[in-house]
Short mmCIF file of C-alpha atoms and ligand atoms in Angstrom, two decimals:
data_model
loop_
_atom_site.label_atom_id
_atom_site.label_comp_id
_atom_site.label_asym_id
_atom_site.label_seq_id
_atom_site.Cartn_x
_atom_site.Cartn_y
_atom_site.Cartn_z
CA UNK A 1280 0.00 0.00 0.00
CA UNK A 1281 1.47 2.90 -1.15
CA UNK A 1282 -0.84 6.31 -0.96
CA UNK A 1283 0.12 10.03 -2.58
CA UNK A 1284 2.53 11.94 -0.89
CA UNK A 1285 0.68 13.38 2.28
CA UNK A 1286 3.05 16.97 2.69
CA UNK A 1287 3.73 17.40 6.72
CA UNK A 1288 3.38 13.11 7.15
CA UNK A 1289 6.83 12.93 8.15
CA UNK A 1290 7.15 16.03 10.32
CA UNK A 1291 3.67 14.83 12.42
CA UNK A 1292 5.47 11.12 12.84
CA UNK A 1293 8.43 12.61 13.89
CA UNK A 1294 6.73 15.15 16.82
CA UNK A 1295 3.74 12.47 17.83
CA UNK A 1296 4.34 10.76 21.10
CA UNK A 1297 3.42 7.59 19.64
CA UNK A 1298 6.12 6.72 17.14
CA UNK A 1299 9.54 5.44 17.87
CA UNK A 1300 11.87 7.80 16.45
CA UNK A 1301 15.04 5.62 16.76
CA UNK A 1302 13.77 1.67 17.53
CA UNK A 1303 17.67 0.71 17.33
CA UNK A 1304 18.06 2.53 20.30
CA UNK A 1305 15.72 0.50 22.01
CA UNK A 1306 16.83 -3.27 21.35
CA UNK A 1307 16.82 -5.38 24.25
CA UNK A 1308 14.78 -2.75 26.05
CA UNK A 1309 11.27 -2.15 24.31
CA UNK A 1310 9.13 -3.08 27.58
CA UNK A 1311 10.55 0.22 28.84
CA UNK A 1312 8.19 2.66 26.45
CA UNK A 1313 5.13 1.25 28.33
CA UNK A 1314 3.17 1.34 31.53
CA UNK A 1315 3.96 -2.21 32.46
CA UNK A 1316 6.36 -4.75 31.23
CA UNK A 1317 4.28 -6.98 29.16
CA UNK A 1318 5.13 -9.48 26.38
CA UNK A 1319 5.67 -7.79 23.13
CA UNK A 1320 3.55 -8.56 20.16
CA UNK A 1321 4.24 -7.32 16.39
CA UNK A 1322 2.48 -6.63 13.38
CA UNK A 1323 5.04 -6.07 10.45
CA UNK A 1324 3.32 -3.88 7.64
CA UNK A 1325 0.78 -2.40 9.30
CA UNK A 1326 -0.81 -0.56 6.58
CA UNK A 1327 -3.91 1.84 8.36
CA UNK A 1328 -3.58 0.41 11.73
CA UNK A 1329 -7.27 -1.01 12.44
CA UNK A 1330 -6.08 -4.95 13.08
CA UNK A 1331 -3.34 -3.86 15.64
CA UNK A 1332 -5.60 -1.30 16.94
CA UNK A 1333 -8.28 -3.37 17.54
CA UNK A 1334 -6.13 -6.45 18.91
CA UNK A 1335 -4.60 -3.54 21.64
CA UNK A 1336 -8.08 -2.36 22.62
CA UNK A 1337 -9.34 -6.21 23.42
CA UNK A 1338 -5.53 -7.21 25.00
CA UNK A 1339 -4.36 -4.58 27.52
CA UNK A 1340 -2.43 -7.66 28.78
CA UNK A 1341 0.06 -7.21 25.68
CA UNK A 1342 2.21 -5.04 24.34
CA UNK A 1343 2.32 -3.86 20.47
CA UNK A 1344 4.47 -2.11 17.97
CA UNK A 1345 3.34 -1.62 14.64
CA UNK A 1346 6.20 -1.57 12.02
CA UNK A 1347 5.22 0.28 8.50
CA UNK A 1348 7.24 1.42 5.83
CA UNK A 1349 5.87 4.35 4.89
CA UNK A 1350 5.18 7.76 6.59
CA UNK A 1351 2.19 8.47 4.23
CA UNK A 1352 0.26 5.03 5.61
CA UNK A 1353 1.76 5.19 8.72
CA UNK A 1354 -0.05 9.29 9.43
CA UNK A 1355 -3.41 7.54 9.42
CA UNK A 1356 -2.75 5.17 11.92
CA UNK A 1357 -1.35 7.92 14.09
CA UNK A 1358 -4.84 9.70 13.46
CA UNK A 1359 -6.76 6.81 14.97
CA UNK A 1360 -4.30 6.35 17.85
CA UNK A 1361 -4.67 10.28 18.18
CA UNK A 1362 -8.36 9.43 19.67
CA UNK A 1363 -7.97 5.93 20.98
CA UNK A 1364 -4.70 6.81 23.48
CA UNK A 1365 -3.96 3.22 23.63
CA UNK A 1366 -1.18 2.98 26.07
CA UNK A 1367 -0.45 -0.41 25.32
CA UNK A 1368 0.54 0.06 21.30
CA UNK A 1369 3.26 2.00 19.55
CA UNK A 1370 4.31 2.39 16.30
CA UNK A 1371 7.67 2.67 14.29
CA UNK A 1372 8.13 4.14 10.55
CA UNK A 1373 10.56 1.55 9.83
CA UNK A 1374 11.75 -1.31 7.12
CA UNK A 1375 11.43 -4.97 8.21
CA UNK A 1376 14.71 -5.48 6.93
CA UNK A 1377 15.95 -4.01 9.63
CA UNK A 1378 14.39 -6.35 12.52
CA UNK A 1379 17.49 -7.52 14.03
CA UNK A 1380 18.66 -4.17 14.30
CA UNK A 1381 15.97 -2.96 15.88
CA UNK A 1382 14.52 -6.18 18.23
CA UNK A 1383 17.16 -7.81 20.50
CA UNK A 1384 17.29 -12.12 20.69
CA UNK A 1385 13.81 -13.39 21.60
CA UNK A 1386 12.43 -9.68 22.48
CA UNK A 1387 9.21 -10.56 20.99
CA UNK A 1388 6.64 -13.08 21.78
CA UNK A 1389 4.44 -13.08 18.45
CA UNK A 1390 4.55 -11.58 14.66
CA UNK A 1391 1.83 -11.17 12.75
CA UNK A 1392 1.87 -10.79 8.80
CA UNK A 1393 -1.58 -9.35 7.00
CA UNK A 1394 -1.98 -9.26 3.69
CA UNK A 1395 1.64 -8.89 2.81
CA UNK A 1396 2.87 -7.23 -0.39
CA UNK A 1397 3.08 -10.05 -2.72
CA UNK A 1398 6.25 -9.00 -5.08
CA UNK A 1399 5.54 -11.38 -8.01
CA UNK A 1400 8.83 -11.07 -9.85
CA UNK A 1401 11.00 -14.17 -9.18
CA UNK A 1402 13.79 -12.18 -8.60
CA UNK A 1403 12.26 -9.81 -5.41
CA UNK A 1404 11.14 -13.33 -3.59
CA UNK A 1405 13.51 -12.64 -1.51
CA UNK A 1406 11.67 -9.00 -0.50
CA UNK A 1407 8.25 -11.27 0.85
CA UNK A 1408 7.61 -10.96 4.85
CA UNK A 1409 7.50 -14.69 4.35
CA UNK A 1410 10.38 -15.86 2.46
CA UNK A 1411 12.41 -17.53 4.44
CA UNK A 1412 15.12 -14.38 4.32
CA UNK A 1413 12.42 -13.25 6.59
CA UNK A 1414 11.89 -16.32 8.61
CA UNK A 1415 15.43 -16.13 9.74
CA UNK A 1416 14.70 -12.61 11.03
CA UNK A 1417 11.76 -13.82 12.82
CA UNK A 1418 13.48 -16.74 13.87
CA UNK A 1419 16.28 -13.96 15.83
CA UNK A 1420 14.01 -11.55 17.27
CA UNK A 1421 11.01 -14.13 18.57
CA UNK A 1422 11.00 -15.66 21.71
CA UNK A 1423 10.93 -19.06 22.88
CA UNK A 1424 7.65 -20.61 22.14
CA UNK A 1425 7.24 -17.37 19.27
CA UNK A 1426 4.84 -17.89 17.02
CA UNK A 1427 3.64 -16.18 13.30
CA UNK A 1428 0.51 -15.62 12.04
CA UNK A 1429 0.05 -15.01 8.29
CA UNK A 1430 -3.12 -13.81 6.48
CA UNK A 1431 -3.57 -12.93 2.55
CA UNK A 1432 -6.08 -13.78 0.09
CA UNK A 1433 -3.02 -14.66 -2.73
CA UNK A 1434 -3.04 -17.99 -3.21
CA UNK A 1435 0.57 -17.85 -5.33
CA UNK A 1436 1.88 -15.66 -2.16
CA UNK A 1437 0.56 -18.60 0.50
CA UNK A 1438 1.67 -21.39 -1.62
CA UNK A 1439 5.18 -19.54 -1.85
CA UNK A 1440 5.25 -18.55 2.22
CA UNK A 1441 3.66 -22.51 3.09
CA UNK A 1442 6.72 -23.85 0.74
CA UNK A 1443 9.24 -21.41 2.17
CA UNK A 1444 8.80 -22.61 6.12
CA UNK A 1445 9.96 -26.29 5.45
CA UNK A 1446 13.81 -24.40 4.90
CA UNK A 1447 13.18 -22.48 8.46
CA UNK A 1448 13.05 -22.92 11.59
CA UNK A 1449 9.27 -23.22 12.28
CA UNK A 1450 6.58 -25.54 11.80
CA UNK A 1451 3.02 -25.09 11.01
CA UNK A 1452 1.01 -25.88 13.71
CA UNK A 1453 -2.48 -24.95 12.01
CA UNK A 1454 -3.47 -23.96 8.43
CA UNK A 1455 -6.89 -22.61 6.15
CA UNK A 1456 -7.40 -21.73 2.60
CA UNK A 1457 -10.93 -20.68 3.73
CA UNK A 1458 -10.76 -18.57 6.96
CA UNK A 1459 -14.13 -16.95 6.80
CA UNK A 1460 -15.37 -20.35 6.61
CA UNK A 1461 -12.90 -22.30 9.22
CA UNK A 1462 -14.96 -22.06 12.22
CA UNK A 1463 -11.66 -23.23 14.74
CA UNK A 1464 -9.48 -20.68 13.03
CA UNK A 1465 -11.60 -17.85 12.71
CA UNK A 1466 -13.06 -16.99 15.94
CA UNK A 1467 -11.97 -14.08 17.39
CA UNK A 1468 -10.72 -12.71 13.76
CA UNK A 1469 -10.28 -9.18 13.27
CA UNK A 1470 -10.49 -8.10 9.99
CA UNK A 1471 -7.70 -5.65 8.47
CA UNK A 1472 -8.71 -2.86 5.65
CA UNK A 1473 -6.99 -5.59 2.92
CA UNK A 1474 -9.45 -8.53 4.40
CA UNK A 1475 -12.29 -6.61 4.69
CA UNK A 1476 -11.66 -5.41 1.01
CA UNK A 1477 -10.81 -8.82 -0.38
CA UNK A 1478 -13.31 -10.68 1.55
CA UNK A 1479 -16.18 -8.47 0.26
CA UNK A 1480 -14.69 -9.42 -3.48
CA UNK A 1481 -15.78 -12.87 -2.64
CA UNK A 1482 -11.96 -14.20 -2.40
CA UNK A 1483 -11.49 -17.35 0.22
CA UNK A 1484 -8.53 -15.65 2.95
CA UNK A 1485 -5.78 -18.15 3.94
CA UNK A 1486 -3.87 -17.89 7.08
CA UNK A 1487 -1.28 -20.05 8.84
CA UNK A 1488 0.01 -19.86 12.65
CA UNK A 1489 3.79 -20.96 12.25
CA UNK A 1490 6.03 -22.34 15.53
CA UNK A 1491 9.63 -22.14 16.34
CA UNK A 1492 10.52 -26.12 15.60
CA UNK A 1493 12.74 -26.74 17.71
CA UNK A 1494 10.36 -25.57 20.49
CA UNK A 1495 7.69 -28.34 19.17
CA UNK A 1496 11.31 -31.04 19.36
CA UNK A 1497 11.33 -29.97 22.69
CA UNK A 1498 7.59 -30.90 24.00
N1 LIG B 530 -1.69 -5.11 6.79
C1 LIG B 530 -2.56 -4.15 6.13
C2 LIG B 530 -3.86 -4.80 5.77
O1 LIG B 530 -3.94 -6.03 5.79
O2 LIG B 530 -4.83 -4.06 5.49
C3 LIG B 530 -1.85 -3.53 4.91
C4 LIG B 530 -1.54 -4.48 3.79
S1 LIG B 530 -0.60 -3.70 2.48
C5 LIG B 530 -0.82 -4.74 1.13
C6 LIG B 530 1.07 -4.11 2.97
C7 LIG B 530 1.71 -3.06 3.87
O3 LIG B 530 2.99 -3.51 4.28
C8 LIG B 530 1.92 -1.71 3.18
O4 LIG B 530 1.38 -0.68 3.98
C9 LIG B 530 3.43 -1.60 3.03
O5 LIG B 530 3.88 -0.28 3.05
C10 LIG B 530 3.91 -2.43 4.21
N2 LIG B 530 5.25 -3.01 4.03
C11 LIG B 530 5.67 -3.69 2.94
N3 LIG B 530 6.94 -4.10 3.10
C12 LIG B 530 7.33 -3.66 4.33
C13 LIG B 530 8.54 -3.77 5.05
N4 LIG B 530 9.61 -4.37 4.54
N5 LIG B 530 8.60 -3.21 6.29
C14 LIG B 530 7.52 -2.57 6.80
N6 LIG B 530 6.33 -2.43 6.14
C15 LIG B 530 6.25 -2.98 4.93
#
């Protein structure tokens, strides 16, 4: 998601109280930006902010941090969070790229991918949230017993991400090529702008919930 140029978007993410202006600076010691020291829940590509939002309203018990790459998506998040004040959720204008510079070893206790840009070409596979360049990332940052989730309606993207996890170091531990419609997997859903969009379209949403392997070698 990409919108126009928004003139002021970077200047209001750089003064609003709840961005991270340098997240590097804050490896190993996130828990510190919040009220209470709580475990620490991601959503990479967080695109207009209502699934995070949403998920911080109904879980006071967690943490958040919303990581999106660009300041003109990111200002309309910031909008929302301008009313809501949700002291458990903050967000960073960042690149996921740059995970392991920003999360210390097993800082974070669950990622979650919606609707993730699908970069078709063969030769940008590695630039999908769930190649498994990315896996190793998450694999770094997540804690023991870490876990991803992974929604998108592209069926060429899930195949890809579901092939990908076999060379990493998770497992899946449930799957659906029909969320909507998955009555185990999709209670307590919250819809992001992409599902919502998609769904409506009449295209079936697949998800997966991926866990560190070596944790399930361990049970
Ligand atoms: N998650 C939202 C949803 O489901 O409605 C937005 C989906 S949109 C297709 C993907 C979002 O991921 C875009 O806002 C894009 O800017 C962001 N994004 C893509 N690559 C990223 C990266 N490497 N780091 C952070 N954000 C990224």
């Amino acid at each position: 998601m990409r919108l126009r140029n928004i003139p002021g978007a970077r200047e209001t993410i750089a003064e609003s109280p709840w961005t991270v202006k340098e997240p590097a600076a804050l490896k190993g010691h996130w828990n510190s930006l919040f009220e209470k020291p709580q475990p620490l829940h991601l959503e990479i590509g967080t695109g207009k902010g209502r699934f995070i939002m949403q998920l911080a309203a109904e879980h006071p018990e967690i943490n958040y941090i919303g990581i999106e790459k660009y300041s003109s998506v990111l200002i309309r998040c910031l909008e929302k969070q301008d009313q809501l004040q949700l002291a458990n959720l903050r967000f960073v204008r960042g690149d996921a790229e740059l995970l392991t510079d920003y999360f210390a070893e097993g800082e974070i206790s669950k990622i979650y991918l919606n609707f993730s840009d699908p970069w078709p070409k063969e030769r940008h596979a590695r630039r999908r949230l769930p190649s498994r360049t990315f896996l190793q990332k998450y694999d770094t940052v997540l804690a023991e017993g870490g876990t991803i989730e992974f929604k998108t309606d592209n069926r060429v993207l899930f195949d890809f991400a579901v092939e990908e996890v076999g060379e990493s170091a998770f497992e899946i531990s449930a799957v659906t090529y029909d969320l909507h419609h998955d009555p185990v997997m999709n209670e307590g859903n919250i819809m992001t702008e992409y599902e919502e969009r998609f769904s409506a379209k009449g295209n079936a949403i697949n998800k997966y919930i991926l866990v560190r392997r070596k944790n399930l070698d361990q049970k």
